[in-house]
Tab-separated table of N, CA, C and O in Angstrom:
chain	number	residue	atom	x	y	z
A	1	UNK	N	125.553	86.187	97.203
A	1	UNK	CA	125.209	86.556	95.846
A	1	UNK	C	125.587	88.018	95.615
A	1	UNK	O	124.832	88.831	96.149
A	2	UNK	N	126.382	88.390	95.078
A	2	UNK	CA	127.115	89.490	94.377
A	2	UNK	C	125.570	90.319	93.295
A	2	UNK	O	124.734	89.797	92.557
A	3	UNK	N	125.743	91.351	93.593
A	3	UNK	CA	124.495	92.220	92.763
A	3	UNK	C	124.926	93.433	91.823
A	3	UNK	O	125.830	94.221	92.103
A	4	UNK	N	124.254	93.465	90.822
A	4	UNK	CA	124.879	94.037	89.636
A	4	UNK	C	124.446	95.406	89.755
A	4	UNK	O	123.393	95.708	90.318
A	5	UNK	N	125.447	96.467	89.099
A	5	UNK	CA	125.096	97.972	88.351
A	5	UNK	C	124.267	97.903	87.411
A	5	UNK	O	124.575	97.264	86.406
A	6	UNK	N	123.014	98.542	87.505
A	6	UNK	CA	122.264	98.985	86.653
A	6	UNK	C	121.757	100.463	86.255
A	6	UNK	O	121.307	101.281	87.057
A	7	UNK	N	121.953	100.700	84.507
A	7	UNK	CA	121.694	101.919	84.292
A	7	UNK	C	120.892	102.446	83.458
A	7	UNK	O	121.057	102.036	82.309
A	8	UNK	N	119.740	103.524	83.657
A	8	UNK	CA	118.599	103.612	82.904
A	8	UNK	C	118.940	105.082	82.432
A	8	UNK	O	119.309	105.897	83.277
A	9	UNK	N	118.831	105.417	81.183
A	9	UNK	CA	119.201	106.627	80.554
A	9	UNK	C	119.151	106.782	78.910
A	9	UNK	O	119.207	105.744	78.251
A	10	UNK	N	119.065	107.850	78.337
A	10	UNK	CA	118.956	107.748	77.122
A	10	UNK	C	120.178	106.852	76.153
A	10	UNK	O	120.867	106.461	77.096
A	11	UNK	N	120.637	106.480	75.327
A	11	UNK	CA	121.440	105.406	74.840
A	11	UNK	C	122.798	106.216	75.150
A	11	UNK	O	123.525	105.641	75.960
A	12	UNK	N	123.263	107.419	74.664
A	12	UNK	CA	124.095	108.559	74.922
A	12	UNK	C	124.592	107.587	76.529
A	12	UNK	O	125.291	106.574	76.547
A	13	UNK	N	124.180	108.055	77.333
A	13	UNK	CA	124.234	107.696	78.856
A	13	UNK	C	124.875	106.624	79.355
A	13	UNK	O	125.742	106.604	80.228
A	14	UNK	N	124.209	105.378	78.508
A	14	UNK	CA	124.831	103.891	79.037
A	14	UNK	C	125.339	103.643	77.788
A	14	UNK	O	125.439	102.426	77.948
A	15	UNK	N	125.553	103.738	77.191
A	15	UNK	CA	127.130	103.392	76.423
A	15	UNK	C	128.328	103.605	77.345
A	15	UNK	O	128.952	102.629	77.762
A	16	UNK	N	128.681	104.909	77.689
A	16	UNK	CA	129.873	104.382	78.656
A	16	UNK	C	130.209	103.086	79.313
A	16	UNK	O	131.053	102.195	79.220
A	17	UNK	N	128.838	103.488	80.234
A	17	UNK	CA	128.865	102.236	81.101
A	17	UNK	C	128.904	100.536	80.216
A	17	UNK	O	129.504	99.464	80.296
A	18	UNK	N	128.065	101.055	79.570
A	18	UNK	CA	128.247	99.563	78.770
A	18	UNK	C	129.391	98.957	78.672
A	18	UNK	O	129.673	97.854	79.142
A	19	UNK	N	130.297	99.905	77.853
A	19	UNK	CA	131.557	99.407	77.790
A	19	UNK	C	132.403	99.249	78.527
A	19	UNK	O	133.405	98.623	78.182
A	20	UNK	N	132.260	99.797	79.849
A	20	UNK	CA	132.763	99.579	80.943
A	20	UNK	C	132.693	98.198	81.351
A	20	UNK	O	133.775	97.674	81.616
A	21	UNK	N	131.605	97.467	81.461
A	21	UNK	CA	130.829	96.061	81.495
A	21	UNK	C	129.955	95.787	82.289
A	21	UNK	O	129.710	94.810	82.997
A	22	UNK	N	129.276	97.217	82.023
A	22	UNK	CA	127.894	96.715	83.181
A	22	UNK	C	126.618	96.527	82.249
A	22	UNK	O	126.224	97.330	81.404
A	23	UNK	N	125.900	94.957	82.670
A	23	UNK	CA	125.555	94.320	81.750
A	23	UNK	C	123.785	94.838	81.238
A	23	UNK	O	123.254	94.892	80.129
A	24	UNK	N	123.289	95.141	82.588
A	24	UNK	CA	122.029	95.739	83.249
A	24	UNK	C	121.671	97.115	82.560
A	24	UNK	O	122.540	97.894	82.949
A	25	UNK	N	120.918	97.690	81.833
A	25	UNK	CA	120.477	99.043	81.437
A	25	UNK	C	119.165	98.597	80.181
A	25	UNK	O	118.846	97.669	79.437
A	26	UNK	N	118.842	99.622	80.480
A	26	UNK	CA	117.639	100.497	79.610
A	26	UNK	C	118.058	101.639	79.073
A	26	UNK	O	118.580	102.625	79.595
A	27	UNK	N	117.721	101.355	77.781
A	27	UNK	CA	118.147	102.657	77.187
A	27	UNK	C	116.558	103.091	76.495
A	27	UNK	O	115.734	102.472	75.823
A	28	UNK	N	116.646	104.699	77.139
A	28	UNK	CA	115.149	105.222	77.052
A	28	UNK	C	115.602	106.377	76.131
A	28	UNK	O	116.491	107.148	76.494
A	29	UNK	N	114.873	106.511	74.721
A	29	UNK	CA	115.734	108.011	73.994
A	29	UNK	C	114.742	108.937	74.577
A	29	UNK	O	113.702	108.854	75.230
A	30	UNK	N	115.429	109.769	74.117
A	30	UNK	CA	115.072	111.207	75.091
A	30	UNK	C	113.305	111.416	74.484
A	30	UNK	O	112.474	111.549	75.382
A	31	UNK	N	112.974	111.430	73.552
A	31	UNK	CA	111.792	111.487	73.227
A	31	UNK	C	110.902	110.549	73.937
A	31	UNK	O	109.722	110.868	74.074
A	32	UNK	N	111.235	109.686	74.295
A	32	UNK	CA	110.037	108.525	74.700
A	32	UNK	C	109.968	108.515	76.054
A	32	UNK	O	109.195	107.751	76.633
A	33	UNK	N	111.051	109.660	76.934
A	33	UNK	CA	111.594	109.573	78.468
A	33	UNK	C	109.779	109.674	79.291
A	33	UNK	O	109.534	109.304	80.439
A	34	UNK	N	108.770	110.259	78.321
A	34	UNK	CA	107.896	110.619	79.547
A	34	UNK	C	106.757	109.492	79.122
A	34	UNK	O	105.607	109.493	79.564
A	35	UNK	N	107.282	108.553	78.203
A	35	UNK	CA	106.482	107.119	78.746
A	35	UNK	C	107.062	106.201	78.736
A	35	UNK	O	106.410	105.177	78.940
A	36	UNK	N	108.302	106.077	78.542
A	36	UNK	CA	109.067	104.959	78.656
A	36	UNK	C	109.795	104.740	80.264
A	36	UNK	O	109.791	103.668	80.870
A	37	UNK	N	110.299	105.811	80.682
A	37	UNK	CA	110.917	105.566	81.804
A	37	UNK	C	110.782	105.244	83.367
A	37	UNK	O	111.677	105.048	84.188
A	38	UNK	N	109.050	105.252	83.571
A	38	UNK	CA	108.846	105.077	84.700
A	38	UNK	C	108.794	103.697	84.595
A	38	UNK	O	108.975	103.278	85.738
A	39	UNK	N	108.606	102.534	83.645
A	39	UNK	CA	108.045	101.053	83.488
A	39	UNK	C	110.183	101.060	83.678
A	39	UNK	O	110.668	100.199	84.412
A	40	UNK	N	110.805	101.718	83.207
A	40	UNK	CA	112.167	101.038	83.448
A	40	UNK	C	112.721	101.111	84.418
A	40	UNK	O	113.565	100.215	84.424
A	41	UNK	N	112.778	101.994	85.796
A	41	UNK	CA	112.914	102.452	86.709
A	41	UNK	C	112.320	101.472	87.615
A	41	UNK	O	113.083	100.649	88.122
A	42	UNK	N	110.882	101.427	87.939
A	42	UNK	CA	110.091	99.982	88.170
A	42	UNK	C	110.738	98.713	87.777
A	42	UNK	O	110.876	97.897	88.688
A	43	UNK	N	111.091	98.440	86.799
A	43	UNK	CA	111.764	97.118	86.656
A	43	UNK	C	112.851	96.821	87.299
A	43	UNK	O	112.917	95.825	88.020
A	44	UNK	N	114.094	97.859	87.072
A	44	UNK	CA	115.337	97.583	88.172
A	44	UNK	C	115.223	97.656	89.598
A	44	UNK	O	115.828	96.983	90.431
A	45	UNK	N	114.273	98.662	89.796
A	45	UNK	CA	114.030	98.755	91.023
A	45	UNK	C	113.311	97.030	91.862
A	45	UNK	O	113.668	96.657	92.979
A	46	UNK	N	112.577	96.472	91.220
A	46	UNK	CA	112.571	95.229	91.777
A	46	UNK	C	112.998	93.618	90.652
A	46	UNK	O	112.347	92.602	90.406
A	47	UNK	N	114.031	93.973	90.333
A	47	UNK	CA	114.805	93.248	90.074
A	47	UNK	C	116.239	92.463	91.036
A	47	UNK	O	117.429	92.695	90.821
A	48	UNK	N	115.845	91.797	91.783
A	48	UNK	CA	116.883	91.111	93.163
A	48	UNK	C	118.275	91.336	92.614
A	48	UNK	O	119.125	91.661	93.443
A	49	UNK	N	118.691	91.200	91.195
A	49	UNK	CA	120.349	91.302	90.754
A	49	UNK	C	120.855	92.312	90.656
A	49	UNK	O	122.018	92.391	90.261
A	50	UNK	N	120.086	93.444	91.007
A	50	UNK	CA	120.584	95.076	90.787
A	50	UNK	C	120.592	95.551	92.071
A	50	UNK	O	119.580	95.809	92.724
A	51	UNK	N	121.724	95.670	92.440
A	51	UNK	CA	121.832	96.499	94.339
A	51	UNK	C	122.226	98.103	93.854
A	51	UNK	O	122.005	98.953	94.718
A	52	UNK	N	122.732	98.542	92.679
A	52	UNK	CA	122.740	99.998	92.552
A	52	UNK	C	121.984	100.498	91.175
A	52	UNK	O	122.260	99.708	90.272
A	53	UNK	N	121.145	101.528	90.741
A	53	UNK	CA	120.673	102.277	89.499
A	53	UNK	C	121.101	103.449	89.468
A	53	UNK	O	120.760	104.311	90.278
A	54	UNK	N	122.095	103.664	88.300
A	54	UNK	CA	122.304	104.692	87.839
A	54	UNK	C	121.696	105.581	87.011
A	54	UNK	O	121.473	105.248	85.847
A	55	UNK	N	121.361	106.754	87.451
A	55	UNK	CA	120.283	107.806	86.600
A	55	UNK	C	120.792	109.383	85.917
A	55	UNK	O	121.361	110.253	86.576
A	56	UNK	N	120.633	109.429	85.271
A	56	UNK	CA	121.239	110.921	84.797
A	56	UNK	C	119.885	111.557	85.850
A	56	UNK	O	118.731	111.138	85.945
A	57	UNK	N	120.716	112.972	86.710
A	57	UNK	CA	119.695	113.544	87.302
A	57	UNK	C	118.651	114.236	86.643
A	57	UNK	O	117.533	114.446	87.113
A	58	UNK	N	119.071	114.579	85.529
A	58	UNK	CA	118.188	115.655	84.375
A	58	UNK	C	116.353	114.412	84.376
A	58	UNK	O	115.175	114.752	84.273
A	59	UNK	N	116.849	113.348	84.503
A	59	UNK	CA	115.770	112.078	84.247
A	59	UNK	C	115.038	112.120	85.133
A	59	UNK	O	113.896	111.762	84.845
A	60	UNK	N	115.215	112.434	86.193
A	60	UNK	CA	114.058	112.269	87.691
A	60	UNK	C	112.883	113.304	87.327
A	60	UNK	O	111.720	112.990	87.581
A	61	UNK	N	113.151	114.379	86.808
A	61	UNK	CA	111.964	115.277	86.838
A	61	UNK	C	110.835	114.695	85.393
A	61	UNK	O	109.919	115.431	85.027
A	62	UNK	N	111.175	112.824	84.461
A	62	UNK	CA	110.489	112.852	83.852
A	62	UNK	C	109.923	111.675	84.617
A	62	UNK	O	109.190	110.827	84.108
A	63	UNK	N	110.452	111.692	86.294
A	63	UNK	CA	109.482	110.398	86.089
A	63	UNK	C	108.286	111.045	87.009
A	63	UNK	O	108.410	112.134	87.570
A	64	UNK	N	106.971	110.128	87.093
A	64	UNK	CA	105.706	110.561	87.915
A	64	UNK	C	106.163	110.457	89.223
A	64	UNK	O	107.037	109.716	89.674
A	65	UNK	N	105.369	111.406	89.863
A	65	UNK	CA	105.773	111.405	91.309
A	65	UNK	C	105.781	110.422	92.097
A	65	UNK	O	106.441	110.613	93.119
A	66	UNK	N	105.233	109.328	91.988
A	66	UNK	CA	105.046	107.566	92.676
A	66	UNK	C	106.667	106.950	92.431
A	66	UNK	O	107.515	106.481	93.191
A	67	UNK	N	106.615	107.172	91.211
A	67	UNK	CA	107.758	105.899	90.794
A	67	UNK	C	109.121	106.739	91.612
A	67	UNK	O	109.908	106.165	92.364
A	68	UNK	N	109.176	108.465	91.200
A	68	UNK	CA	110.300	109.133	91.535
A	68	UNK	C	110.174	108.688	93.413
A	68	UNK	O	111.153	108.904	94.127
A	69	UNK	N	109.394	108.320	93.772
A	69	UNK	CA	109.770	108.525	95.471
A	69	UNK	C	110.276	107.251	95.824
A	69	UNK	O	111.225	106.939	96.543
A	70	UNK	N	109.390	106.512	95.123
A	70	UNK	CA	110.143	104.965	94.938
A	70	UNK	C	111.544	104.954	94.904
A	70	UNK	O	112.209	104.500	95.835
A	71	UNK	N	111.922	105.322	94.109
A	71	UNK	CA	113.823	105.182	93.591
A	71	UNK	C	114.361	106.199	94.741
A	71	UNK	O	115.360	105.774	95.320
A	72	UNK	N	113.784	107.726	95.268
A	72	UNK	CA	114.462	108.209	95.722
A	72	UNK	C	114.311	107.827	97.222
A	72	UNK	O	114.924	108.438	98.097
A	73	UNK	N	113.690	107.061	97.415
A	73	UNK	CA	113.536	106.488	99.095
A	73	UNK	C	113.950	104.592	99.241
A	73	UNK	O	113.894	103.853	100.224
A	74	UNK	N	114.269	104.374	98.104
A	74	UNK	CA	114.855	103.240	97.562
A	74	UNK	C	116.265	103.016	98.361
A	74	UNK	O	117.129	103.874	98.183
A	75	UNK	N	116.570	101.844	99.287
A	75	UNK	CA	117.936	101.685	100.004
A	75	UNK	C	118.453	100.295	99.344
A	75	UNK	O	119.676	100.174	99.406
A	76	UNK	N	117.777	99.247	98.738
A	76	UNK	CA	117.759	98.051	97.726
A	76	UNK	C	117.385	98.025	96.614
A	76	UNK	O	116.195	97.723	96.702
A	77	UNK	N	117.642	98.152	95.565
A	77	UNK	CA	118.416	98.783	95.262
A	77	UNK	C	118.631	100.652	95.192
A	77	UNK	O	117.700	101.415	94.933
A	78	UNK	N	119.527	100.932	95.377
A	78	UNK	CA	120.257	102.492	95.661
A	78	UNK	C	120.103	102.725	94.527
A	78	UNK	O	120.282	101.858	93.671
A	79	UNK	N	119.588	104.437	94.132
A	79	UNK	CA	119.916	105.107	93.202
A	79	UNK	C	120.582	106.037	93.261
A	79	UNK	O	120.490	106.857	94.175
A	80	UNK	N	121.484	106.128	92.205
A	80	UNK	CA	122.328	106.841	92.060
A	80	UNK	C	122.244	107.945	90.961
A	80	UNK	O	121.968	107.556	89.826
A	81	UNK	N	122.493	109.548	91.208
A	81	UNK	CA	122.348	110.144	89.932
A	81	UNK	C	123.702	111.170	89.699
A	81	UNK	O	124.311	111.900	90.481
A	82	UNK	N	123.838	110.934	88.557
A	82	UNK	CA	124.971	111.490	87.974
A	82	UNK	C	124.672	112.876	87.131
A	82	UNK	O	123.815	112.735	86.259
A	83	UNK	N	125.153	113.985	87.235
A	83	UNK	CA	125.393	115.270	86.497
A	83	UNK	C	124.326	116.042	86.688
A	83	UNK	O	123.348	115.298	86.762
A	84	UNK	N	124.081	116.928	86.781
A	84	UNK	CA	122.680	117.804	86.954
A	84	UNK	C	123.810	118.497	88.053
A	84	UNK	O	125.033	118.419	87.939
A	85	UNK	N	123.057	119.194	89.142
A	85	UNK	CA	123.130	119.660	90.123
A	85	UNK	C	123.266	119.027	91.360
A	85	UNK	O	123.144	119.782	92.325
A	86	UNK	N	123.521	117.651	91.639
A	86	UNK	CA	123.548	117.023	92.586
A	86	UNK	C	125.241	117.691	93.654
A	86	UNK	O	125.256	118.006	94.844
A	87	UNK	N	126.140	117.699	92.905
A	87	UNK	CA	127.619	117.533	92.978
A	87	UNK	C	128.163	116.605	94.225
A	87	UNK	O	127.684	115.476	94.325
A	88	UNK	N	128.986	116.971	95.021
A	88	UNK	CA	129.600	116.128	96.003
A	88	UNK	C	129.008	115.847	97.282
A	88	UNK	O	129.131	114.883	98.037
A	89	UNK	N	128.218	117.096	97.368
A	89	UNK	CA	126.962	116.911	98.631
A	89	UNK	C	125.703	115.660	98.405
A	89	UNK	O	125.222	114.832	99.178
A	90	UNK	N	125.471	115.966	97.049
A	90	UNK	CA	124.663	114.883	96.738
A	90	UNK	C	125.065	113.609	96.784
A	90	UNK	O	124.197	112.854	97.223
A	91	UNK	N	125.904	113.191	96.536
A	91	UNK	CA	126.991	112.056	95.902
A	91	UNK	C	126.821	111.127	97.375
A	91	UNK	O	126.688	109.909	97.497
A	92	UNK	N	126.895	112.419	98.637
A	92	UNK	CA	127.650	111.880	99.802
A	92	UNK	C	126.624	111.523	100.490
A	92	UNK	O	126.796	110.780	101.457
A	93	UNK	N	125.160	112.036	100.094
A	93	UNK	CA	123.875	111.608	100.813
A	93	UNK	C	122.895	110.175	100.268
A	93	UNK	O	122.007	109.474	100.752
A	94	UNK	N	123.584	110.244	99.115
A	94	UNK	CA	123.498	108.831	98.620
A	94	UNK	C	124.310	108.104	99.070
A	94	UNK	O	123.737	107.299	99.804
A	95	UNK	N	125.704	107.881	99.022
A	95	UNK	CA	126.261	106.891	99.701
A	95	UNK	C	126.302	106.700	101.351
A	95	UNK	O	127.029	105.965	102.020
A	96	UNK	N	125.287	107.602	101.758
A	96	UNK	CA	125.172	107.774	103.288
A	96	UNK	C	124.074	106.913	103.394
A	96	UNK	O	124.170	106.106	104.319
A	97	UNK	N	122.886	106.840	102.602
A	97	UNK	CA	121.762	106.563	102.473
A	97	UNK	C	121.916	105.302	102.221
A	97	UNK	O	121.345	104.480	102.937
A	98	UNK	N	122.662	104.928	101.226
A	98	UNK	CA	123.115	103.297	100.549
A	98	UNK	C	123.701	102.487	101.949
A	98	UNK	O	123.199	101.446	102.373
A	99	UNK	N	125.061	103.303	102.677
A	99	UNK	CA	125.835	102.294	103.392
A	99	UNK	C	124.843	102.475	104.716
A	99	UNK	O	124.884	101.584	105.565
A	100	UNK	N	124.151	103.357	104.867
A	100	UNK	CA	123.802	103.614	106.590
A	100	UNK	C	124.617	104.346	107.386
A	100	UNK	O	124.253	104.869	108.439
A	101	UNK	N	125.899	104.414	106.842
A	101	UNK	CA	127.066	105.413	107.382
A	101	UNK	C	127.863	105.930	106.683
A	101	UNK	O	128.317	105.418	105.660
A	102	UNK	N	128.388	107.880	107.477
A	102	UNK	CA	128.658	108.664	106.763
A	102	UNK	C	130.027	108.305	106.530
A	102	UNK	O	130.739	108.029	107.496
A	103	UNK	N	130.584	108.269	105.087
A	103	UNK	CA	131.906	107.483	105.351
A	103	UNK	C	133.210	108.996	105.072
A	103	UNK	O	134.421	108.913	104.866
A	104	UNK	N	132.406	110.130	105.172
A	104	UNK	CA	133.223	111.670	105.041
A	104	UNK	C	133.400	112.266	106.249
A	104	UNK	O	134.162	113.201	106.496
A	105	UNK	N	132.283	111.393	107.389
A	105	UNK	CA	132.591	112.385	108.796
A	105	UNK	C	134.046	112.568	109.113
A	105	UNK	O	134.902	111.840	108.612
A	106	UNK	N	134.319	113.525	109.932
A	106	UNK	CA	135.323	113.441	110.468
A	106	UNK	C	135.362	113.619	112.112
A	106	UNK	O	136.376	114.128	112.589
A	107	UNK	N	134.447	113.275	112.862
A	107	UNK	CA	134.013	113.142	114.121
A	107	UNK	C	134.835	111.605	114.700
A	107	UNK	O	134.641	111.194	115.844
């Protein structure tokens, strides 16, 4: 069983993706982020058809500290966050975290 991209972010956010064709998202507007987004985060997170969640990083600091450790200690589905301060270091500790192996070593 093949598992889908899912992306939770203000509407701005997953439109790209949308049109890209990923079918999975929540769109949380920025006003409603500090009660809307922890119930959406929770949902993908145990939803069996979503193996990755995509998050704008700016979004983690609105969720409560429970749900945020959830997603960020989360290996089924993987979260993923895009733009903030994460950059390529970040990028690479997530997909280290996701596969189990570093796929940049050079050892």
């Amino acid at each position: 069983m093949s598992q889908e991209i899912a992306v939770i972010g203000s509407p701005e956010f997953t439109t790209g993706f949308r049109l890209a064709g990923v079918r999975k998202f929540a769109d949380v507007p920025a006003e409603q982020k500090d009660e809307q987004l922890d119930d959406a985060v929770e949902e993908m997170l145990t939803d069996d058809n979503v193996g990755i969640v995509v998050m704008h990083d700016d979004d983690l600091s609105h969720l409560s500290r429970g749900v945020r450790k959830d997603a960020e200690t989360s290996v089924e589905p993987v979260l993923v966050t895009l733009g903030g301060g994460t950059g390529s270091g970040g990028l690479r500790e997530q997909i280290k975290r996701a596969i189990g192996i570093d796929l940049m070593d050079e050892d």
